[in-house]
Coordinates of C-alpha atoms and ligand atoms in Angstrom, one line a residue:
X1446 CA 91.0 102.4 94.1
X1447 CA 90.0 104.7 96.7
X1448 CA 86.9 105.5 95.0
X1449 CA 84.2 103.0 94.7
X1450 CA 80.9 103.2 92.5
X1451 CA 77.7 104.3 94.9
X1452 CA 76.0 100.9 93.5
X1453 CA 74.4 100.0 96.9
X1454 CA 71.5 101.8 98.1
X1455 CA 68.8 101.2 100.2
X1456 CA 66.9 98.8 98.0
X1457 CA 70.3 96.4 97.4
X1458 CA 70.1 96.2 101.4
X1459 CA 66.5 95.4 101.5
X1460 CA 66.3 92.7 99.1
X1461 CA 69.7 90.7 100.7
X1462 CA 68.5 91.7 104.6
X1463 CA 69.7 88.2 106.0
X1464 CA 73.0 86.7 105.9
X1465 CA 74.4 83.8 108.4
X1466 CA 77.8 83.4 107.3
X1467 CA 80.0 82.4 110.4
X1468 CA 83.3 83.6 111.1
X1469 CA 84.1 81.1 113.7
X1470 CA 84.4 77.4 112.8
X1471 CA 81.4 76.3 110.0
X1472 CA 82.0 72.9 108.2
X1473 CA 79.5 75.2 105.3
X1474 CA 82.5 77.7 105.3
X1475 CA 85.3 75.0 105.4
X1476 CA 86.1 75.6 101.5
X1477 CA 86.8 79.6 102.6
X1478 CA 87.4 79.8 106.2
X1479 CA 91.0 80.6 106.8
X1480 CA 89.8 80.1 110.4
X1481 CA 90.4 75.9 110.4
X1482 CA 90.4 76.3 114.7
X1483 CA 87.5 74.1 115.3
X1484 CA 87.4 75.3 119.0
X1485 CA 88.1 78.9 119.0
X1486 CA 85.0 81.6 120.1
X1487 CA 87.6 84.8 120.6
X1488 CA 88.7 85.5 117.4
X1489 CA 92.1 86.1 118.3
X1490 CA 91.9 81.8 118.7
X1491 CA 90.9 82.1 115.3
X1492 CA 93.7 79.9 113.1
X1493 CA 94.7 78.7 109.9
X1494 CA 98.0 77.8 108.3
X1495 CA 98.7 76.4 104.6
X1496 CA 100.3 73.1 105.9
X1497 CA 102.8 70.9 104.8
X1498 CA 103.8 74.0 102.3
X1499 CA 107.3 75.7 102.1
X1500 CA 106.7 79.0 102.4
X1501 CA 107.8 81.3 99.5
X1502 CA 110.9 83.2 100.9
X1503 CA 111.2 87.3 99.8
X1504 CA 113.1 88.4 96.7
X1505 CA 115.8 90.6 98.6
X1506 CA 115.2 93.5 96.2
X1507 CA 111.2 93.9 95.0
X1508 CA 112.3 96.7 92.0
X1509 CA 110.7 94.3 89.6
X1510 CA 108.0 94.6 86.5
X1511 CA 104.8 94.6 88.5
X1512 CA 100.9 93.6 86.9
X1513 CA 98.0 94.9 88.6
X1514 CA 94.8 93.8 87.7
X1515 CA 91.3 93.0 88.9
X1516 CA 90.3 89.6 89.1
X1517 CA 86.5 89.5 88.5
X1518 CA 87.4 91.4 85.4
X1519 CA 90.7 88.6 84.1
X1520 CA 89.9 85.6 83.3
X1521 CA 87.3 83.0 83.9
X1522 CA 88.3 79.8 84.8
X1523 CA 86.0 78.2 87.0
X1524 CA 82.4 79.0 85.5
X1525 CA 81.0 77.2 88.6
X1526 CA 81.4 79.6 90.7
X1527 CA 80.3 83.0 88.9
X1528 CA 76.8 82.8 90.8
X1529 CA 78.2 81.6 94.2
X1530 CA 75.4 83.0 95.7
X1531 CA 72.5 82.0 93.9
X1532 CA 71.7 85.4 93.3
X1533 CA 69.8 87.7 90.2
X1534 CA 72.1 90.3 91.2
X1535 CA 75.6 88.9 91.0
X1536 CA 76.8 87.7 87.7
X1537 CA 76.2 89.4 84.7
X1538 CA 78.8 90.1 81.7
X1539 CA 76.7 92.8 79.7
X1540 CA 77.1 95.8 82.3
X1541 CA 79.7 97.3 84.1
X1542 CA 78.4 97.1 88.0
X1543 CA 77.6 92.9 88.2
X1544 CA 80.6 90.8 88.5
X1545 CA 82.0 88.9 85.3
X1546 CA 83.2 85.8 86.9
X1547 CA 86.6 86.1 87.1
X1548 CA 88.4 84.2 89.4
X1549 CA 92.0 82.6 90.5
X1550 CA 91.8 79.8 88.3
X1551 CA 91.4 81.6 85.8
X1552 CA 94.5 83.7 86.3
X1553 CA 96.5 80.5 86.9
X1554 CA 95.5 79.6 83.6
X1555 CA 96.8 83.1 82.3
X1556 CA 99.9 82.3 83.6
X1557 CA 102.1 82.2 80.6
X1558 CA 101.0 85.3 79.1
X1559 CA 102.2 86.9 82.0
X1560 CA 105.2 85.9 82.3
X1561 CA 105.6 85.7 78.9
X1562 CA 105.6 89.3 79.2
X1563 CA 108.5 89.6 81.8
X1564 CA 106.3 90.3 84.9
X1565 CA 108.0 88.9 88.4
X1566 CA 105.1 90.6 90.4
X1567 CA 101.2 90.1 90.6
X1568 CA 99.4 92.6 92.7
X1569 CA 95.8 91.5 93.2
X1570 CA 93.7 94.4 93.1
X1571 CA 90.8 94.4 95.8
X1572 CA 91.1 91.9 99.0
X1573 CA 90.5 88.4 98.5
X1574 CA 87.8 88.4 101.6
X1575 CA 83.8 88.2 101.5
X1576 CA 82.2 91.1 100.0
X1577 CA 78.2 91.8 99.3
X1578 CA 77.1 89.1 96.0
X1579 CA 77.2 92.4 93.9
X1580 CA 80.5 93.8 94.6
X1581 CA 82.9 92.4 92.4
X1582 CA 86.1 94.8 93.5
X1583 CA 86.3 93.4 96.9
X1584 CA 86.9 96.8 98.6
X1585 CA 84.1 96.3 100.8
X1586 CA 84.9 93.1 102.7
X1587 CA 82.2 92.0 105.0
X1588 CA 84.3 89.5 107.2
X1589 CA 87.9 89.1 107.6
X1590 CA 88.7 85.4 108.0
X1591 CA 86.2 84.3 105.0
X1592 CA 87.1 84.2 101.2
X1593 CA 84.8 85.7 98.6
X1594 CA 82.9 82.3 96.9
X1595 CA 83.2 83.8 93.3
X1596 CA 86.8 84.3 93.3
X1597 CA 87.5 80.8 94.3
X1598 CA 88.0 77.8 97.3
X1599 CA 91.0 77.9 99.8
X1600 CA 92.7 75.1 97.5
X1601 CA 92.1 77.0 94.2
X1602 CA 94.3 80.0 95.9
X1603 CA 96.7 77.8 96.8
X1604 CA 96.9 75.8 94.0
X1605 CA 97.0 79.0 91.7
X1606 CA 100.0 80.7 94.0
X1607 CA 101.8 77.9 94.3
X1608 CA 101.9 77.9 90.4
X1609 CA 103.0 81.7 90.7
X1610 CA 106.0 80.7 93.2
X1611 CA 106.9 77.9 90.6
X1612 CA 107.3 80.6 88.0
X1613 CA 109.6 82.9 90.3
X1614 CA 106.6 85.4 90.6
X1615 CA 105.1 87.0 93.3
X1616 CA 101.9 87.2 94.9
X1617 CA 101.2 91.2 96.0
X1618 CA 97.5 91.2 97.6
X1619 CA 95.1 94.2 98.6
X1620 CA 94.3 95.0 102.6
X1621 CA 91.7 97.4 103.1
X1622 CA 92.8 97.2 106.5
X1623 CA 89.9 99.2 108.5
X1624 CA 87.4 99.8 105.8
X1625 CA 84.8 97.1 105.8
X1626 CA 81.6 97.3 103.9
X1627 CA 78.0 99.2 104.4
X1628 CA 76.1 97.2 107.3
X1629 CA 76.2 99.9 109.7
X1630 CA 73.8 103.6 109.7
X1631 CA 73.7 106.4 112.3
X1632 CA 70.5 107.3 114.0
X1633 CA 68.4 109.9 112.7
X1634 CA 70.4 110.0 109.2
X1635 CA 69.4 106.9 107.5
X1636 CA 67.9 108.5 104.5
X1637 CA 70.4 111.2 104.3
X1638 CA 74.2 111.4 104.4
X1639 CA 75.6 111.9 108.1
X1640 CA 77.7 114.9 108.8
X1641 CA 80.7 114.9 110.8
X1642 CA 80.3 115.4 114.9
X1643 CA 82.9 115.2 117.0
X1644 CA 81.0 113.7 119.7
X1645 CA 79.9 110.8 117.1
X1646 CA 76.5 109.5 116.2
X1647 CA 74.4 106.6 117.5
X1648 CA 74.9 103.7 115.1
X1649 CA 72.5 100.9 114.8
X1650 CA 73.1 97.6 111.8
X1651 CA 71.2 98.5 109.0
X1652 CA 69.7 95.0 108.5
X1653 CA 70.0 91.9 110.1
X1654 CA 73.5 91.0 108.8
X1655 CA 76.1 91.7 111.0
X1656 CA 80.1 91.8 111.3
X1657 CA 80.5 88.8 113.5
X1658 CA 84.1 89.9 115.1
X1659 CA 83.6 92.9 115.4
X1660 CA 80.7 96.1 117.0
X1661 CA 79.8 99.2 117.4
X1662 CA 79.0 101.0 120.8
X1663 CA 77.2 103.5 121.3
X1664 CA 78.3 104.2 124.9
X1665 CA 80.2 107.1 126.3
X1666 CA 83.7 107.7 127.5
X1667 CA 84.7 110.7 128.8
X1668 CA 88.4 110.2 127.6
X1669 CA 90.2 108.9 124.8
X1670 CA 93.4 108.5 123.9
X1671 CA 93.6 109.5 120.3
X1672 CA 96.3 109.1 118.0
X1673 CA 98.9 111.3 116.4
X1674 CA 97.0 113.4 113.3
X1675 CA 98.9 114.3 110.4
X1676 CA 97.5 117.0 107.5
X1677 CA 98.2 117.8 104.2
X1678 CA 100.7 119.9 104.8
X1679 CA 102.5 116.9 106.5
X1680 CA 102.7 118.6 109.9
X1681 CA 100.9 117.5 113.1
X1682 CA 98.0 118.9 113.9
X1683 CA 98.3 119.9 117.0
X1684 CA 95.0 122.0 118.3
X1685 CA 93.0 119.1 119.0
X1686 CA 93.0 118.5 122.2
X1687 CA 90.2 120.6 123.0
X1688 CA 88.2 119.1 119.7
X1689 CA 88.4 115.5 120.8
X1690 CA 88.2 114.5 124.1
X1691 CA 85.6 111.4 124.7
X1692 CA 84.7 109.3 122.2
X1693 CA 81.8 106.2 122.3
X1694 CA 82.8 102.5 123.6
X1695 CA 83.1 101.3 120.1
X1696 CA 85.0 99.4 117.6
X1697 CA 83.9 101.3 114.3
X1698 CA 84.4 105.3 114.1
X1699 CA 81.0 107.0 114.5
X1700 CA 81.8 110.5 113.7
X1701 CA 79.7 110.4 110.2
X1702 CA 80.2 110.4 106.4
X1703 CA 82.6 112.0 104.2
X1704 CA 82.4 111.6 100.3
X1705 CA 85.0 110.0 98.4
X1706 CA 85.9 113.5 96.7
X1707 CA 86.0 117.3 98.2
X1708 CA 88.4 118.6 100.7
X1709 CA 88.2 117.6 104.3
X1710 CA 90.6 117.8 106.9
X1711 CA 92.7 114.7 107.0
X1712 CA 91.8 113.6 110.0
X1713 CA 88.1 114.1 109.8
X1714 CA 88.7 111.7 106.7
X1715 CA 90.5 108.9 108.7
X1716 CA 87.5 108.8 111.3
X1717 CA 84.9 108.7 109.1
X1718 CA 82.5 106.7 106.9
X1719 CA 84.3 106.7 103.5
X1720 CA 81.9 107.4 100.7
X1721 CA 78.7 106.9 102.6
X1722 CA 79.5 103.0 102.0
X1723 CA 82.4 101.8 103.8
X1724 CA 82.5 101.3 107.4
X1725 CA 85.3 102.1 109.5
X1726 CA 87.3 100.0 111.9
X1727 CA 89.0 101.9 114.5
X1728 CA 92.3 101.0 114.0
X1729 CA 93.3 103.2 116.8
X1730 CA 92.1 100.9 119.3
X1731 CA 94.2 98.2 119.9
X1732 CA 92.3 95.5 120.7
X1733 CA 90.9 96.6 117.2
X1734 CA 93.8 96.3 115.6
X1735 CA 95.1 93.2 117.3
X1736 CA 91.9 91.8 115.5
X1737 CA 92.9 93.1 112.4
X1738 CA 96.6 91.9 112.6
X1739 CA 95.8 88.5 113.7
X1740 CA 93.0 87.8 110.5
X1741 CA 95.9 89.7 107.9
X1742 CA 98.6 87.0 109.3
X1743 CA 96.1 84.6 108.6
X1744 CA 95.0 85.1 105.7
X1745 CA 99.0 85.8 104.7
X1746 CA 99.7 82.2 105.9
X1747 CA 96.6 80.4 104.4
X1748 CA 97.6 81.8 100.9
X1749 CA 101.2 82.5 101.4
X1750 CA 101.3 86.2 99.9
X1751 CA 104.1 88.1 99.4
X1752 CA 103.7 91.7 100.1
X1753 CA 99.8 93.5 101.2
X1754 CA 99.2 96.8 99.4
X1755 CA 96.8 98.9 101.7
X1756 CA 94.0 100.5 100.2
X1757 CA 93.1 103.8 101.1
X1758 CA 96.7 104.1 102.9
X1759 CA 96.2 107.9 103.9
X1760 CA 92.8 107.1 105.3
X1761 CA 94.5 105.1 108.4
X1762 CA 95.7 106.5 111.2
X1763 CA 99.4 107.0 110.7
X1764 CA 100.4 105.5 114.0
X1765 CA 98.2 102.4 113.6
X1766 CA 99.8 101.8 109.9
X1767 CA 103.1 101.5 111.5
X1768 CA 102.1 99.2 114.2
X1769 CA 100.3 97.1 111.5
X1770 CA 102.9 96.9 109.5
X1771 CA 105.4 95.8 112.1
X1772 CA 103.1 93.3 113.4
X1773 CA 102.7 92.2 109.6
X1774 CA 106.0 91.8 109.2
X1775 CA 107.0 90.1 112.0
X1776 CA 104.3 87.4 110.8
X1777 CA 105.5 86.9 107.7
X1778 CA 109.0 86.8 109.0
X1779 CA 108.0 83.0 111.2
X1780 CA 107.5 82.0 107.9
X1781 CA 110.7 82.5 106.7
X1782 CA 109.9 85.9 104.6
X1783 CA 112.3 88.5 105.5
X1784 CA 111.4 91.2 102.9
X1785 CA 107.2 90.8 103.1
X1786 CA 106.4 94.2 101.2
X1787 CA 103.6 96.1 102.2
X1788 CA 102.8 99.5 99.8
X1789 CA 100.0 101.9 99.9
X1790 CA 97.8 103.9 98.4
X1791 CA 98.7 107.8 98.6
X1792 CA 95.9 109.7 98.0
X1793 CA 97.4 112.8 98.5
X1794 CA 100.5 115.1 97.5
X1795 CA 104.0 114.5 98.7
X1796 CA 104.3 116.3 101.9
X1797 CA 101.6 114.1 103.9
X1798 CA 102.8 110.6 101.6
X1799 CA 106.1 111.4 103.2
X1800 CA 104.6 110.6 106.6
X1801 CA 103.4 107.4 106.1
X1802 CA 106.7 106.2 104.1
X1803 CA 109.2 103.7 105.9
X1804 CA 109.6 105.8 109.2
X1805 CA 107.8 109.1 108.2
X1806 CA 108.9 112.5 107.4
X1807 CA 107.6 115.7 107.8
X1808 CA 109.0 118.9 106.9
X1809 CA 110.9 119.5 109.4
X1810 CA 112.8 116.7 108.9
X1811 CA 113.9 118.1 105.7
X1812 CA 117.8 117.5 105.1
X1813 CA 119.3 121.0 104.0
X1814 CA 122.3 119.7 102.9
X1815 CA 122.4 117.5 99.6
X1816 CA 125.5 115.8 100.2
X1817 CA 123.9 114.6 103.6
X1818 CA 120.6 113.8 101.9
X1819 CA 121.9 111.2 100.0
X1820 CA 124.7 109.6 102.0
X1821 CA 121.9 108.9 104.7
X1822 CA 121.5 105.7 106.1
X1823 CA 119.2 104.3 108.7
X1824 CA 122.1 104.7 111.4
X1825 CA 121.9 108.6 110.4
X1826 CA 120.8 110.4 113.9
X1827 CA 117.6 109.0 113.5
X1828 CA 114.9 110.9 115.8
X1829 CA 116.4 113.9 113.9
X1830 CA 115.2 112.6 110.5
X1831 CA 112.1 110.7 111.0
X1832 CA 108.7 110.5 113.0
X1833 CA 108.7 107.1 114.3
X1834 CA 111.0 104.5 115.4
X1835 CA 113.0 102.2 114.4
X1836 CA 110.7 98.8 113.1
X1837 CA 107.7 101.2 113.2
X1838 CA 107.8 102.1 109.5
X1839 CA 104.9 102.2 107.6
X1840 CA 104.6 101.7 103.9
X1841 CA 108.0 100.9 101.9
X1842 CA 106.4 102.7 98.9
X1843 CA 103.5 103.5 97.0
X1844 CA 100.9 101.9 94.9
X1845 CA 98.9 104.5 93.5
X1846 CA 100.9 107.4 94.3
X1847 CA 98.3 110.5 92.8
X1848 CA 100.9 112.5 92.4
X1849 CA 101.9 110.5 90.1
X1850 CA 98.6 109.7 88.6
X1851 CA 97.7 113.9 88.6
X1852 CA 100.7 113.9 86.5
X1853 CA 100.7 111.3 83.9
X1854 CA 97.1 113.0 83.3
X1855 CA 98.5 116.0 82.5
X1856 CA 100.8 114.7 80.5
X1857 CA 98.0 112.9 78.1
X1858 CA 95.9 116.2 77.8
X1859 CA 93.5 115.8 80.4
X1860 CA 93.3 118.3 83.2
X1861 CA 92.6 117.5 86.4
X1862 CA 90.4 119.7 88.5
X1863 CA 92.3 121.2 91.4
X1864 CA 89.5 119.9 93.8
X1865 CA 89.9 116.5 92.6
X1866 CA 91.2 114.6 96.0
X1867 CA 89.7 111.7 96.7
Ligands
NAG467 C1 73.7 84.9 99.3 O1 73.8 86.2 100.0 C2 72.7 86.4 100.9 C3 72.8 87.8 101.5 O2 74.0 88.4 101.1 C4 72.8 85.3 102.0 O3 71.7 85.5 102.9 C5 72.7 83.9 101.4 O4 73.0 83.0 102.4 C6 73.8 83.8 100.3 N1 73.6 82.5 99.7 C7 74.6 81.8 99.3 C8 74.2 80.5 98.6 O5 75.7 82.1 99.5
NAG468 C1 92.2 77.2 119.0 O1 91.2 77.7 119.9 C2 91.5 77.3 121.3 C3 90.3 77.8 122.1 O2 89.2 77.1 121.8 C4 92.8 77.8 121.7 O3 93.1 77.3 123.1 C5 93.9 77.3 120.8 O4 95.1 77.9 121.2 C6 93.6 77.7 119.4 N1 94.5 77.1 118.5 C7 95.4 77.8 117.8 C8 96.3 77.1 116.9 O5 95.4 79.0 117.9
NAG469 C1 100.3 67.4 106.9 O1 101.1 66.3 107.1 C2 100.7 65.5 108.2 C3 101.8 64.5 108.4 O2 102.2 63.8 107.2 C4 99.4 64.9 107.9 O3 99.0 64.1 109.1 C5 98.4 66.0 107.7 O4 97.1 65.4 107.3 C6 98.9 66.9 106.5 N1 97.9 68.0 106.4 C7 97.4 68.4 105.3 C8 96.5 69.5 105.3 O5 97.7 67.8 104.2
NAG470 C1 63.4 106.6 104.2 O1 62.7 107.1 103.1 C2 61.7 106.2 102.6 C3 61.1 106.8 101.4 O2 60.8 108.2 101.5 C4 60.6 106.0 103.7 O3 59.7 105.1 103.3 C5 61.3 105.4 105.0 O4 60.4 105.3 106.0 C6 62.5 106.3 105.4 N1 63.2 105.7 106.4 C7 63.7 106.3 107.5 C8 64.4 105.5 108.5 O5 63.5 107.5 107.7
NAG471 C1 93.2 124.0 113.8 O1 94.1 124.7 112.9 C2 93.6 124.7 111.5 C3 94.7 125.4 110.7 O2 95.0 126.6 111.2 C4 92.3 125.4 111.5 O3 91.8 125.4 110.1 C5 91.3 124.6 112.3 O4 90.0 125.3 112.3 C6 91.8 124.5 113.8 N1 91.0 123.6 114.5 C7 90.6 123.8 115.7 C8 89.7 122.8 116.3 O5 90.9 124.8 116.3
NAG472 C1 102.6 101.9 117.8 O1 103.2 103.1 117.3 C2 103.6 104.1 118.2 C3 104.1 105.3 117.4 O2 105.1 104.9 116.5 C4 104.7 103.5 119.1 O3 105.1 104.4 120.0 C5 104.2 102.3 119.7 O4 105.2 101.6 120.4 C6 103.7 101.3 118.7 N1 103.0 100.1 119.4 C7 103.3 98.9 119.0 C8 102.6 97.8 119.8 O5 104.0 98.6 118.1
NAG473 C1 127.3 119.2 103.8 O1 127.6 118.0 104.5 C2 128.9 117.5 104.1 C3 129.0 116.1 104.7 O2 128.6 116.1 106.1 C4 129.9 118.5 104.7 O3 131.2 118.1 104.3 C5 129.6 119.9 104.0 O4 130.5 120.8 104.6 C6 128.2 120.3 104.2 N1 127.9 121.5 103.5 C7 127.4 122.6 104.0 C8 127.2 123.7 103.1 O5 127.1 122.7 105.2
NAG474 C1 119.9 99.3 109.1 O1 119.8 98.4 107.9 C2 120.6 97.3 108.1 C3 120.6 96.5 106.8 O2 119.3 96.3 106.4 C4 120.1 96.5 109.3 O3 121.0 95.3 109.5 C5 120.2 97.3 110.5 O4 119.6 96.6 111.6 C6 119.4 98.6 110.3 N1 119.6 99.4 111.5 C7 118.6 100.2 112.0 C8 118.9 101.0 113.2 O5 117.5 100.1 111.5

């Protein structure tokens, strides 16, 4: 899911140019706000809570049969709400780019086929949060705290996971953690893609719609702390220091574009544009991430999920993943979930997944000895063996490992071109 279609170009932009949707406290928003704080301006006052619920506690082992799917593209059980925005360009069943009106009531009405079928696990593809009236795969959300009107109200989540819990299934939904949608274009490259510069581009909104929690700035500071960079190889890059010093007052990466396929360094890829579409939060910043935390627990307690699986997973700072996570899991664990799972998306070969796997591995943590490899526990001498610390781990495995994916092509006949790497 790294890749998304290039649907939205400039005339998509020009014809929805103004949007008031509020991320603070909106009795119009009241059906989809996990915000319900009445009173709060700083976002971290932002609150919501599914109350009067007891919390679904964490299967102690989550090796279970697992369905992914989309849910524009299930089942459609609330026909109500398939033009939520009132839209020409939202709803339409005869092409492939429009949304089909999916929604969660209409997997709660699907209910018994899957179980039927043996499935314990439901991962949601795409995050359940606000996205353009177009985009039906939610991997462009334009607001953290607000649900997406097509895929259904507040109650119709709950109503459709408490039915899950009932059943002994779990809920397993998409985070895109720092990728938000397309609002934001660099100066002097709004008709053209923007190339990478380490000394990062002015950016100015696009239109008048705006991500209410969170801005750019186009300001200078003459040092920044950066985080750790990983590359393929798994290894640290190390000779950056002298490549990036400053950076701009700003919570979005401005260094440019990449495209979702072709070879980049790694962490070009992690501060950049994704795909000339996607935004970037930077997640590296941690009053940017405390954001990001606080509207994930929320939107975990509002629907009571089970386990996030982060989109894009090699495209976030490694650091910043494990701090996420910890935080994550620490949130889930006030509500009584002691095994929240939280996966990822490795777009990439083994050597850099290892990294961002529980603690993180690189190479040179590599156990020689077999008999010591696998009579290792977490109490083995543990700065020896891993990257981070203790709590700080990042993903507890993988959901869509490419590896795995470059594989299974392979094995049906179809050969993958080596610069395939998205
Ligand atoms: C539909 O979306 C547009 C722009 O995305 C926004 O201005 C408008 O308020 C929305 N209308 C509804 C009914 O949600
Ligand atoms: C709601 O917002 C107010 C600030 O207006 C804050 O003092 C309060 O702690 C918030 N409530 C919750 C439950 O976070
Ligand atoms: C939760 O329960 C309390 C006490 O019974 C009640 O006052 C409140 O309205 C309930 N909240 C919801 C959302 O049902
Ligand atoms: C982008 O290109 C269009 C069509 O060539 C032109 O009308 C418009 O002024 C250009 N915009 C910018 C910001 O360069
Ligand atoms: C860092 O090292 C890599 C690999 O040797 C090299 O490709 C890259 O150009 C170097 N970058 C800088 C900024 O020196
Ligand atoms: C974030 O991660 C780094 C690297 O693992 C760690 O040193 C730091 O303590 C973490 N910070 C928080 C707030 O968890
Ligand atoms: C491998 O580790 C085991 C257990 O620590 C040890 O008994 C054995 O001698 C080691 N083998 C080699 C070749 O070092
Ligand atoms: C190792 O795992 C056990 C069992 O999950 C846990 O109780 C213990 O705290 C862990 N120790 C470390 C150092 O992570």
């Amino acid at each position: 899911m790294a890749a998304r279609p290039f649907r939205c170009g400039g005339l998509w932009l020009f014809l929805f140019s103004s949007v008031a949707v509020a991320l603070i406290y909106d009795p119009q928003q009241v059906l989809y706000n996990v915000n319900t704080n009445q009173t709060a301006t700083d976002p971290l006052d932002y609150w919501g809570i599914w109350e009067n619920h007891t919390f679904n506690p964490s299967p102690s082992n989550w090796r279970m049969p697992m369905y992914t799917l989309m849910l524009d593209r299930f089942a459609n059980g609330d026909p109500t709400n398939d033009d939520a925005n009132g839209t020409q360009y939202e709803h339409d069943l005869t092409q492939t780019q429009l949304r089909h009106g999916g929604d969660i009531s209409g997997l709660q009405d699907s209910l018994d086929y899957l179980q039927g079928m043996g499935i314990k696990a439901l991962y949601i593809a795409g995050s359940p949060h606000i996205n353009q009236p177009w985009e039906s795969d939610g991997y462009s959300p334009l607001d953290l705290t607000l649900l997406d009107h097509h895929f259904g109200t507040i109650q119709q989540w709950q109503d459709a996971i408490a039915e899950i819990h009932s059943r002994g299934m779990y809920v397993v939904m998409d985070n895109t953690m720092s990728t938000m949608g397309d609002l934001i274009g660099f100066q002097g490259y709004l008709n053209t893609s923007t190339p990478f510069n380490r000394f990062e581009h002015n950016a100015l909104w696009k239109t008048d719609r705006r991500y209410l929690d969170f801005d750019f700035g186009n300001n200078e500071l003459d040092s920044c702390e950066y985080p750790r960079f990983y590359g393929d190889d798994g290894n640290q890059v190390l000779n950056l220091t002298s490549e990036l010093v400053g950076c701009r007052d700003s919570e979005f990466d401005q260094y440019g574009e990449i495209a979702a396929f072709g070879n980049y360094p790694e962490w070009q890829r992690q501060i950049s544009k994704f795909a000339f579409v996607q935004d970037r939060l930077r997640e590296w910043r941690p009053d940017v991430r405390a954001k990001i935390e606080h509207f994930a627990c929320m939107t975990l307690g509002m629907l009571d999920l089970d386990g996030y699986r982060m989109d894009k997973g090699l495209m976030l700072t490694l650091d910043a993943v494990g701090n996420w996570s910890s935080s994550i899991r620490t949130c889930a664990k006030t509500l009584g979930k002691e095994n929240f799972y939280i996966s990822g998306e490795i777009v990439a070969g083994n050597a850099f997944g290892s990294d961002y796997i529980g603690r993180g591995r690189t190479p040179a943590n590599y156990v020689e000895n077999v008999t010591q490899a696998v009579t290792m526990t977490n109490a083995s001498e543990n700065d020896k063996y891993f990257i981070r610390d203790v709590g700080q781990n990042a993903f507890d495995g993988a959901a869509f490992h490419y590896t795995v994916y470059r594989f299974l092509s392979r094995l049906l006949g179809y050969v993958v071109d080596p610069s395939f790497h998205t």
